[in-house]
Amino acid sequence: MSARSASARKKSTQTHSRLPHLPRHRTDSIYEGKAASSISSGSDPSECDPSGIERSGLRSLIDKRSDNVRKGLSKAFSFGKKDEATLSPVESRSLPEWPSASSHPTGPYPTPYPTSPRTEETPEINWPTPPPSTKLPSTPPPVLKRFAGGGRPAKRWNKLRKDPELWDQNGDVLVFLGQSDEPSLRVSSQVIEASRNKYLMMELQQSIVEDDYEDGISYELSFPPPPGLTRTESLRHQMTTRNTFALIHRAALVGLSLYQALQDLETRLQREPEILSQLLHYIVARGLDDVRNNPEAAVSILAWSDRLWAQGWREAFVHCVGMHDSLESCTDWPHVPAVTKALLGKSNLEMSLLIQTAEDRLADFGFSDMIPLDCNKSVHSSARAFQLFLRKQYVAVYGAWPPVREEGWLTRSLVTTLQQDLGALYELLVDRDVSWDVSEARAGRKWMMASCRDHSFDADSVIPMTDIVIEFDNRARIPHIPGPHPLLPEHVPASRQRDKRVALAYTESVNMDALERCASPTDLLTAFSRFEKEDLSVDAQLARRARWIVLYGALQTLAAISVDTPGLKYGAGVDYHLIARVKAPSWAQTWPFSDPSHSMSYCFLAPEDVGPPGMSTSPSSTKSSANHDLPIRQRMDMTTSLGSLGSFLMTDEKKSVGTDAAQTLVIRDFDEEP
């Protein structure tokens, strides 16, 4: 070997010994850095590659500049990341540090780590996750509920092992629901035989026990779940068996949901004759169709009664429309058919539009726009004064008007209150002698106001009352109120005692019999009497007509949202609206139900209840004036403010309900959950 080669090798060895202990990774970068450091330190640029081949000074300089260019490009494309000059390749990849072979002095000792390129990167091995060392938590059992009916909410239930509601100490039949040796039910064989349930009677005949069985037990019925069922399916099988006995004992149902309980019971007993009739009798007797303020029950009855029970479906439908915002979170909502969901959405939208229109009008009792602009200024001022009076009256009651609520402020109970107050005011002021005179043969106007006593009566002498009322009703496409005109006070000429005479005229131009029929006059009537006697700056007849126009508009607006859907059994205590229009479903063979009608409101039916004989009414009110068409809520409410409207209202309707014309069930009061 030449002296130059030995000198180069010695210099290379010395250079290696001066390198720091770098990780063994990307050896080409290490060697390139070594050459660059030797040049920068002023050493001989003629060095050898790691292979031992000598490099000239020009080659080392070119390699150094190439290395600088590569670093510059890498830094430019790192977008502000940590400088590679301060971050070694090993640090950037977060690999374990491995000493470089160059960090060990040359000598007879072998390097502790091989320099093969195969060890440059250590592959990451994903070892399988070991099984858990502790026991996994068990799946929680399904939540069982008891459905008592009668408007009571469902409650959690966990008495399947021994049901106290179906445990008769004098019973002679033990019922085993599962594989347990302990019975779950104890009932009387006489009740089973009286029910004529073929399914249970057949099982009863095959389960006679020995005569010497203790405690008077004569039968043992066992209903183990079939093999191969899941835990939930097995539980449903046991609950359905239990509900079969609850059906014949008129006990409460239990289940995961009311729909599931009814559906499984119907499926189990589908071979029984008239099973649907038995279930309907049971539902009505237990009050399971009372879904007031209970969206879960309403959705369950709606889903189950689809294609089975038109009356129950319609009742649940109306309540679901009123509670529409709470339906999607209900357990049985997925079981409601898509067509029914679409009908619910449509009815809810129609109802919301009616309520919004009424809210816009009644927020400030803004009906002065009914009065033509060319009318006397005194008419407009009197109308505005009456609007302010109404607002002030209800601000005193509710603290603000409209009342402050997070959602819609015009609730069903508030509509009832307004109907009571304004209906009582209508009864106080209406002229029962004036009615509509309808003539198709009359040239020009078909509808005119006429008095049956005063043939010289002119409704339009000062204000065009007829045109105002007809135009308002035609715009809204609603029928005219039968009593369209108020009582007018006598004209009082100017005199020294004019104020007292005007006050007396106001007092005499009211229906005193309405006050006599009123059990307790409302605060509005008392305040209105004072208001009229204090507002003496305007002609009394002019002012009374202006106030009547505002009252007429408010009553017509309330009539659109105050009539419940006819034929509902349950409505008391409900604050959401029950005015949904229910379209007959495609599966209903007959549909003997009607929708809410404007002409079923109080002002249309009041003339027949309290008016004098022979008084004329509008044709639209004659069609729907039967007492049974009037929603019970309105009759009860108006009875409170105006006295009795009929003796039939005193009957307790909650004690008897009819499934049809030929059947009537007497409802007993059921005990609470034992």
XYZ file of C-alpha atoms in Angstrom:
674
model
C 0.000 0.000 0.000
C 1.353 3.497 -0.929
C 2.201 6.121 1.694
C -0.542 8.382 0.319
C -3.173 5.775 0.757
C -2.066 5.112 4.298
C -2.060 8.805 5.072
C -5.577 9.201 3.656
C -6.835 6.221 5.641
C -5.281 7.600 8.820
C -6.875 10.985 8.245
C -10.233 9.336 7.554
C -9.968 7.374 10.792
C -9.178 10.502 12.754
C -12.156 12.287 11.213
C -14.462 9.404 12.186
C -13.250 9.568 15.745
C -14.170 13.238 15.974
C -17.808 12.713 14.860
C -20.457 12.771 17.583
C -22.494 9.681 18.420
C -25.257 9.996 15.868
C -28.024 7.537 15.384
C -27.444 4.946 12.787
C -29.856 6.204 10.208
C -29.335 7.474 6.682
C -25.604 6.862 6.599
C -25.220 8.835 3.366
C -26.173 12.046 5.171
C -23.677 11.310 7.920
C -20.825 10.868 5.514
C -21.795 13.922 3.503
C -21.857 15.971 6.676
C -18.421 14.609 7.640
C -16.884 15.706 4.387
C -18.448 19.129 4.638
C -17.209 19.584 8.202
C -13.663 18.666 7.228
C -13.631 21.247 4.452
C -15.090 23.955 6.657
C -12.505 23.259 9.343
C -9.653 23.949 6.945
C -8.464 20.348 6.568
C -7.221 18.899 3.346
C -10.043 18.877 0.833
C -8.571 15.779 -0.769
C -10.353 13.132 1.276
C -11.590 9.622 0.737
C -15.133 8.336 0.460
C -16.229 5.799 3.046
C -15.304 3.164 0.489
C -11.691 4.290 0.647
C -11.584 6.028 -2.738
C -9.761 9.342 -2.625
C -11.790 12.514 -3.453
C -10.220 15.608 -4.911
C -10.705 19.070 -3.435
C -12.975 20.078 -6.317
C -15.156 17.015 -5.737
C -15.454 17.830 -2.039
C -16.363 21.440 -2.810
C -19.039 20.363 -5.305
C -20.450 17.872 -2.796
C -20.571 20.575 -0.158
C -22.442 22.983 -2.401
C -24.820 20.215 -3.506
C -25.512 19.468 0.117
C -26.246 23.145 0.801
C -28.623 23.291 -2.188
C -30.488 20.198 -0.970
C -30.820 21.686 2.490
C -32.108 24.942 1.041
C -34.729 23.159 -1.051
C -35.789 21.052 1.908
C -36.091 24.145 4.074
C -38.093 25.980 1.394
C -40.598 23.146 1.115
C -40.935 22.590 4.863
C -43.286 25.641 5.134
C -41.861 26.980 8.353
C -41.251 23.663 10.061
C -38.304 23.073 12.303
C -34.988 23.667 10.586
C -33.409 20.436 9.442
C -30.026 21.777 10.546
C -31.192 21.494 14.143
C -33.395 18.446 13.695
C -31.679 15.256 12.744
C -33.490 12.725 10.536
C -33.747 10.407 13.497
C -35.415 13.038 15.695
C -37.912 13.930 13.012
C -39.058 10.315 12.748
C -39.053 9.684 16.531
C -37.159 6.421 16.221
C -34.921 4.973 18.966
C -31.324 6.180 18.859
C -28.825 3.687 17.533
C -25.075 4.476 17.780
C -23.261 4.901 14.469
C -20.446 2.597 13.533
C -18.259 5.626 12.955
C -18.493 6.540 16.640
C -16.300 3.561 17.589
C -12.553 3.667 17.113
C -11.049 1.402 14.509
C -9.194 -1.573 15.819
C -9.363 -5.299 16.142
C -12.720 -5.154 17.921
C -15.817 -5.630 15.767
C -18.405 -2.890 15.669
C -21.293 -3.601 18.050
C -23.930 -2.952 15.361
C -23.836 -4.035 11.740
C -23.734 -1.346 9.088
C -26.099 -3.115 6.718
C -28.663 -0.786 5.071
C -31.431 -3.224 6.111
C -31.170 -1.869 9.669
C -31.618 1.771 8.734
C -35.299 1.785 9.767
C -36.996 -0.383 12.338
C -40.475 -1.428 11.104
C -43.363 -0.753 13.470
C -45.133 -3.942 14.527
C -48.794 -3.755 15.500
C -49.214 -6.450 18.082
C -52.792 -7.685 18.655
C -54.561 -6.139 21.626
C -54.658 -8.565 24.531
C -58.057 -9.573 25.883
C -59.409 -7.516 28.800
C -58.268 -8.701 32.171
C -61.570 -7.754 33.842
C -65.141 -8.852 33.136
C -67.028 -6.694 30.627
C -70.141 -4.913 31.942
C -73.341 -6.723 31.116
C -75.897 -5.235 28.735
C -78.571 -3.425 30.747
C -81.971 -5.109 30.610
C -84.790 -3.421 28.681
C -86.863 -0.931 30.630
C -90.364 -2.252 31.291
C -93.289 0.093 31.810
C -96.776 -0.201 33.215
C -99.577 1.506 31.284
C -102.363 2.283 33.734
C -104.497 4.368 31.351
C -106.962 7.002 32.417
C -104.593 9.797 31.446
C -101.916 8.662 33.897
C -98.312 8.513 32.656
C -96.506 5.209 32.220
C -94.275 4.116 35.106
C -91.291 1.803 35.343
C -92.224 -1.771 36.234
C -90.111 -4.714 37.435
C -92.570 -7.197 38.944
C -92.495 -9.935 36.339
C -91.334 -12.542 38.855
C -94.384 -12.018 41.057
C -97.033 -9.600 39.849
C -99.091 -8.234 42.778
C -101.722 -6.906 40.371
C -102.459 -10.445 39.157
C -101.955 -12.305 42.417
C -105.236 -13.411 43.963
C -104.766 -15.128 47.312
C -107.995 -17.027 46.709
C -107.066 -18.031 43.182
C -106.709 -21.698 42.262
C -104.438 -21.301 39.212
C -100.686 -20.782 39.346
C -99.063 -19.354 36.231
C -95.365 -19.855 35.469
C -94.009 -17.449 32.864
C -90.405 -18.652 32.600
C -88.138 -21.498 33.621
C -88.327 -20.497 37.284
C -89.855 -22.815 39.853
C -91.704 -19.884 41.395
C -95.077 -18.834 39.915
C -95.498 -15.279 38.672
C -99.304 -15.067 38.715
C -102.118 -16.509 40.769
C -105.589 -16.136 39.335
C -109.026 -17.680 39.509
C -110.110 -20.353 37.070
C -113.638 -18.927 37.156
C -112.402 -15.691 35.588
C -110.647 -17.652 32.846
C -113.759 -19.703 32.125
C -115.968 -16.602 32.142
C -113.718 -14.910 29.599
C -114.320 -17.741 27.105
C -110.788 -17.331 25.908
C -110.214 -20.540 23.981
C -106.455 -20.221 24.206
C -106.470 -20.146 28.019
C -109.337 -22.580 28.494
C -107.540 -25.228 26.435
C -104.404 -24.789 28.521
C -106.478 -24.905 31.700
C -108.007 -28.280 30.870
C -104.564 -29.798 30.399
C -103.036 -28.472 33.606
C -105.086 -30.084 36.391
C -102.924 -30.994 39.385
C -103.414 -33.604 42.093
C -106.273 -33.193 44.535
C -104.000 -33.055 47.559
C -102.074 -30.012 46.303
C -101.599 -27.537 49.123
C -103.206 -24.126 49.503
C -106.193 -24.840 47.265
C -104.315 -24.850 43.940
C -106.079 -26.888 41.261
C -104.226 -25.850 38.101
C -100.696 -25.044 37.055
C -100.167 -23.234 33.778
C -96.669 -22.987 32.356
C -95.750 -20.771 29.407
C -91.967 -21.005 28.935
C -90.513 -18.973 26.055
C -89.627 -21.014 22.954
C -85.942 -21.922 22.582
C -83.673 -19.825 20.412
C -85.058 -16.430 21.411
C -82.915 -13.491 22.372
C -83.171 -11.995 25.820
C -85.497 -9.229 24.656
C -87.652 -11.616 22.621
C -87.947 -13.959 25.577
C -88.952 -11.054 27.777
C -91.608 -9.944 25.291
C -93.015 -13.479 25.207
C -93.390 -13.517 28.988
C -94.959 -10.056 29.071
C -97.456 -10.991 26.361
C -98.508 -14.050 28.365
C -98.898 -11.867 31.422
C -100.910 -9.295 29.414
C -103.262 -12.034 28.236
C -104.337 -12.530 31.840
C -104.392 -8.751 32.352
C -106.853 -8.482 29.462
C -109.429 -10.776 31.052
C -108.882 -9.290 34.539
C -108.991 -5.666 33.286
C -105.553 -5.093 34.820
C -102.935 -2.738 33.412
C -100.713 -3.714 30.499
C -96.933 -3.852 30.745
C -94.323 -3.793 28.026
C -91.459 -1.990 26.376
C -93.991 0.395 24.825
C -97.756 0.596 24.569
C -97.685 -0.158 20.854
C -95.512 -3.235 21.422
C -97.791 -4.482 24.223
C -100.961 -4.116 22.135
C -99.369 -5.475 18.969
C -97.928 -8.569 20.660
C -101.205 -9.215 22.458
C -103.171 -8.959 19.233
C -100.738 -11.321 17.488
C -100.884 -13.896 20.304
C -104.697 -13.914 20.331
C -105.318 -13.433 16.626
C -107.151 -16.769 16.417
C -109.600 -15.733 19.106
C -113.046 -14.754 17.808
C -113.709 -11.019 18.003
C -110.308 -10.366 19.538
C -110.262 -6.859 18.052
C -113.590 -6.074 19.708
C -112.260 -7.357 23.038
C -109.159 -5.214 22.756
C -111.171 -2.105 21.884
C -113.479 -2.664 24.853
C -110.439 -3.090 27.077
C -108.718 0.060 25.736
C -111.838 2.166 26.264
C -112.552 0.708 29.709
C -108.991 1.259 30.916
C -108.830 4.731 29.374
C -105.765 3.918 27.290
C -107.203 6.117 24.545
C -106.899 9.140 26.856
C -103.682 10.549 25.405
C -103.968 14.122 26.678
C -100.598 15.806 27.254
C -98.870 12.463 26.609
C -97.082 12.314 23.237
C -95.759 8.786 23.907
C -99.271 7.391 24.419
C -100.665 9.414 21.508
C -98.058 8.046 19.096
C -98.572 4.481 20.370
C -102.358 4.574 19.928
C -101.985 6.267 16.537
C -99.576 3.590 15.312
C -101.558 0.633 16.673
C -105.034 1.794 15.606
C -103.931 2.376 12.017
C -106.221 0.254 9.782
C -107.963 -1.116 12.887
C -109.867 1.594 14.739
C -110.962 4.788 13.008
C -112.279 6.615 16.085
C -109.188 5.953 18.189
C -106.933 6.824 15.269
C -108.704 10.160 14.764
C -108.570 11.099 18.455
C -104.864 10.283 18.660
C -104.243 12.106 15.368
C -105.727 15.381 16.649
C -103.663 15.235 19.847
C -100.534 14.383 17.860
C -101.047 17.464 15.696
C -101.244 19.596 18.825
C -98.064 18.004 20.249
C -96.301 17.771 16.887
C -92.939 19.112 18.081
C -92.566 16.249 20.595
C -93.395 13.292 18.353
C -90.071 12.390 16.739
C -88.456 11.537 20.080
C -91.204 9.041 20.986
C -90.377 5.345 21.180
C -93.091 4.205 18.772
C -92.626 7.001 16.205
C -90.863 4.620 13.738
C -94.019 2.463 13.718
C -96.199 5.331 12.428
C -96.734 4.917 8.654
C -95.109 7.473 6.368
C -98.494 8.526 4.980
C -99.755 9.298 8.472
C -96.616 11.309 9.220
C -97.220 13.365 6.082
C -100.839 14.002 7.092
C -99.700 15.075 10.553
C -97.259 17.566 9.087
C -99.868 19.011 6.742
C -102.488 19.416 9.468
C -99.970 20.970 11.835
C -98.936 23.515 9.201
C -102.555 24.475 8.506
C -103.227 24.887 12.223
C -100.058 26.929 12.738
C -101.072 29.349 9.986
C -104.484 29.892 11.595
C -102.940 30.518 15.002
C -100.309 32.878 13.603
C -102.971 34.905 11.806
C -104.987 35.172 15.012
C -101.909 36.172 17.014
C -101.108 38.971 14.576
C -104.647 40.350 14.895
C -105.183 39.913 18.616
C -101.752 41.164 19.679
C -103.086 44.731 19.564
C -106.731 44.009 18.643
C -105.916 45.657 15.347
C -109.253 45.656 13.579
C -109.531 49.373 12.938
C -108.468 48.693 9.344
C -111.984 47.349 8.811
C -113.263 50.947 8.951
C -112.943 52.819 5.630
C -110.494 55.704 5.630
C -113.138 58.172 4.462
C -115.245 57.581 7.577
C -115.641 60.224 10.236
C -112.495 60.758 12.328
C -114.556 60.199 15.446
C -115.200 56.626 14.293
C -111.478 55.907 13.971
C -110.682 57.534 17.315
C -113.424 55.532 19.070
C -112.138 52.288 17.561
C -108.563 53.033 18.643
C -109.744 53.964 22.135
C -111.540 50.614 22.440
C -108.431 48.759 21.271
C -106.359 50.510 23.918
C -109.002 49.676 26.518
C -108.814 45.960 25.695
C -105.026 45.928 25.795
C -104.958 47.776 29.109
C -107.489 45.348 30.538
C -105.412 42.268 29.659
C -102.102 43.865 30.631
C -103.558 44.210 34.119
C -104.354 40.481 34.109
C -101.256 38.982 32.423
C -98.630 41.637 33.133
C -98.046 42.200 29.420
C -100.022 41.888 26.234
C -99.458 39.708 24.429
C -98.282 37.502 27.313
C -94.575 36.687 27.326
C -93.939 33.054 26.389
C -91.023 31.219 24.806
C -93.259 29.798 22.106
C -96.676 30.789 20.763
C -98.524 32.926 23.272
C -102.052 32.257 22.008
C -102.624 28.975 23.808
C -105.844 27.025 23.873
C -106.644 28.142 27.425
C -106.066 31.788 26.518
C -108.343 31.426 23.502
C -110.985 30.047 25.857
C -110.606 33.059 28.158
C -110.865 35.528 25.287
C -113.890 33.676 23.948
C -115.554 33.888 27.343
C -114.850 37.588 27.822
C -115.626 38.812 24.325
C -118.549 36.403 23.973
C -120.075 37.810 27.149
C -119.540 41.343 25.813
C -121.200 40.304 22.554
C -124.205 38.992 24.477
C -124.392 42.269 26.364
C -124.434 44.475 23.245
C -126.008 42.452 20.416
C -129.375 43.500 19.049
C -131.346 40.253 18.806
C -134.034 41.966 16.711
C -131.579 42.532 13.852
C -130.649 39.642 11.602
C -129.599 38.967 8.038
C -132.189 39.312 5.307
C -130.991 37.158 2.430
C -132.616 37.453 -0.991
C -131.173 36.054 -4.196
C -133.752 37.927 -6.236
C -132.825 41.309 -4.801
C -130.967 43.509 -7.245
C -127.507 44.489 -6.040
C -126.805 43.449 -2.480
C -128.010 39.960 -1.449
C -127.292 40.340 2.258
C -128.900 43.148 4.217
C -129.469 43.789 7.914
C -133.125 44.017 8.877
C -135.000 44.429 12.147
C -138.032 42.309 12.892
C -139.607 45.123 14.989
C -138.405 48.424 13.574
C -139.128 48.514 9.853
C -137.426 51.908 9.551
C -134.146 50.442 10.791
C -131.141 51.485 8.706
C -127.843 49.827 9.579
C -125.860 52.154 7.326
C -127.207 55.537 8.414
C -123.917 56.787 9.871
C -121.342 54.065 9.140
C -121.569 51.546 6.246
C -121.855 48.660 8.702
C -123.185 46.162 6.163
C -120.353 46.712 3.695
C -117.725 46.652 6.451
C -118.908 43.327 7.860
C -119.483 41.629 4.511
C -116.121 42.734 3.114
C -114.252 41.485 6.191
C -115.986 38.096 6.114
C -115.570 37.674 2.365
C -111.844 38.382 2.572
C -111.466 35.683 5.200
C -113.990 33.391 3.448
C -116.015 32.884 6.594
C -119.788 33.016 7.231
C -121.438 36.047 8.779
C -122.339 36.092 12.473
C -126.159 35.807 12.760
C -126.410 38.810 15.099
C -124.498 41.430 13.070
C -125.581 44.685 14.730
C -125.387 46.167 18.265
C -128.000 47.864 20.365
C -127.762 51.633 19.907
C -128.292 54.217 22.649
C -130.812 56.954 22.028
C -129.614 60.175 20.526
C -129.093 62.817 23.239
C -129.201 66.474 22.133
C -126.799 68.989 23.558
C -127.926 70.248 26.957
C -126.671 71.123 30.385
C -127.277 67.539 31.601
C -126.048 65.824 28.442
C -123.331 63.738 30.135
C -125.751 62.160 32.589
C -128.291 61.474 29.840
C -125.649 59.843 27.632
C -124.554 57.646 30.537
C -128.177 56.669 31.093
C -128.612 55.931 27.387
C -125.605 53.598 27.464
C -127.021 51.806 30.482
C -130.386 51.275 28.821
C -128.931 50.021 25.517
C -127.676 46.673 26.824
C -129.237 43.244 27.258
C -130.049 43.136 30.945
C -131.158 39.509 30.652
C -127.595 38.617 29.617
C -126.368 39.980 32.920
C -129.030 37.988 34.743
C -127.979 34.775 32.996
C -124.345 35.473 33.784
C -123.487 33.582 36.967
C -120.614 35.960 37.765
C -120.050 38.927 35.464
C -116.508 39.052 34.150
C -114.140 41.879 34.979
C -114.258 42.906 31.330
C -118.009 43.610 31.464
C -117.662 45.742 34.576
C -114.717 47.668 33.156
C -116.450 48.159 29.798
C -119.497 49.689 31.471
C -117.275 52.273 33.150
C -115.305 52.853 29.938
C -118.389 53.724 27.882
C -119.764 56.130 30.468
C -116.437 57.942 30.684
C -115.992 58.335 26.924
C -118.616 60.997 26.294
C -116.768 63.187 23.808
C -118.070 61.253 20.771
C -121.666 60.702 19.708
C -122.937 57.635 21.584
C -124.367 55.862 18.531
C -121.220 56.509 16.511
C -118.955 55.291 19.304
C -121.030 52.134 19.954
C -120.844 51.161 16.267
C -117.079 51.744 16.126
C -116.555 49.504 19.160
C -118.833 46.885 17.666
C -116.703 46.683 14.513
C -113.607 45.891 16.581
C -115.565 43.354 18.658
C -116.992 41.719 15.528
C -113.523 41.278 14.014
C -112.113 39.823 17.228
C -114.971 37.319 17.567
C -114.610 36.168 13.969
C -110.869 35.737 14.461
C -111.410 33.685 17.618
C -114.058 31.566 15.898
C -111.395 30.236 13.512
C -109.312 28.741 16.353
C -111.773 28.168 19.207
C -113.777 25.277 17.741
C -112.309 21.900 18.653
C -112.428 19.020 16.238
C -115.946 17.570 16.687
C -116.371 14.212 18.383
C -113.300 14.272 20.638
C -113.680 12.475 23.958
C -110.811 14.115 25.780
C -110.028 17.815 25.803
C -110.230 19.162 29.346
C -106.932 20.331 30.792
C -105.226 20.559 27.406
C -103.324 23.749 26.602
C -102.342 22.872 23.031
C -104.852 23.389 20.250
C -107.273 20.650 19.165
C -108.518 22.231 15.937
C -106.843 19.892 13.448
C -108.624 18.956 10.258
C -108.445 15.192 9.856
C -108.614 13.749 6.367
C -110.175 10.303 6.126
C -107.419 7.691 5.728
C -107.516 5.434 2.688
C -108.212 2.337 4.781
C -111.362 3.754 6.437
C -114.447 2.229 4.830
C -116.715 4.816 6.455
C -115.860 8.205 7.942
C -118.776 9.620 9.952
C -116.739 12.537 11.272
C -116.672 16.236 10.460
C -113.983 18.890 10.683
C -114.094 22.040 12.826
C -116.459 24.571 11.310
C -116.517 28.337 11.740
C -120.273 28.202 12.127
C -119.907 25.960 15.210
C -118.472 28.792 17.299
C -120.450 30.376 20.118
C -121.750 33.455 18.310
C -123.402 31.257 15.674
C -125.096 28.935 18.149
C -125.996 31.428 20.859
C -129.101 32.762 19.054
C -130.779 29.353 19.162
C -129.944 28.894 22.833
C -130.953 32.280 24.204
C -132.660 34.182 21.416
C -136.403 34.818 21.121
C -138.541 32.401 19.097
C -138.842 32.994 15.398
C -135.615 34.944 15.066
C -133.930 34.652 11.685
C -130.448 33.159 11.434
C -127.975 32.848 8.631
C -128.234 29.722 6.470
C -124.763 28.570 7.428
C -125.604 28.469 11.111
C -128.769 26.437 10.618
C -126.874 23.447 9.253
C -124.636 22.953 12.268
C -126.675 24.242 15.137
C -127.514 20.939 16.785
C -126.371 20.720 20.350
C -124.291 17.605 19.817
C -122.165 19.356 17.194
C -120.969 22.007 19.643
C -117.608 21.081 21.171
C -117.968 20.273 24.853
C -115.147 22.658 25.787
C -116.964 25.663 24.367
C -120.285 24.788 25.947
C -118.694 24.344 29.351
C -116.714 27.550 28.998
C -119.646 29.663 27.880
C -121.770 28.186 30.637
C -119.258 29.555 33.127
C -119.560 33.117 31.822
C -123.153 33.267 30.575
C -125.031 30.757 32.631
C -126.430 27.357 31.680
C -126.918 26.643 27.996
C -128.452 23.226 28.437
C -129.162 20.691 31.117
C -127.236 18.037 29.227
C -124.000 19.758 30.228
C -124.555 18.661 33.806
C -124.132 14.978 32.932
C -120.837 13.333 33.711
C -119.562 12.318 30.324
C -116.480 10.727 31.790
C -118.551 7.910 33.261
C -119.913 6.475 30.005
C -118.484 6.191 26.537
C -119.954 4.411 23.555
C -117.968 2.462 21.030
C -120.947 2.575 18.708
C -124.644 3.295 18.752
C -125.527 -0.068 20.233
C -122.851 -0.501 22.888
C -122.112 1.536 25.984
C -119.449 0.747 28.539
C -119.584 1.850 32.145
C -116.162 2.979 33.243
C -115.152 2.255 36.791
C -112.396 4.059 38.613
C -109.280 1.895 38.545
C -106.894 1.705 41.425
C -103.435 3.112 41.158
C -100.442 0.882 40.643
C -100.211 -1.595 43.523
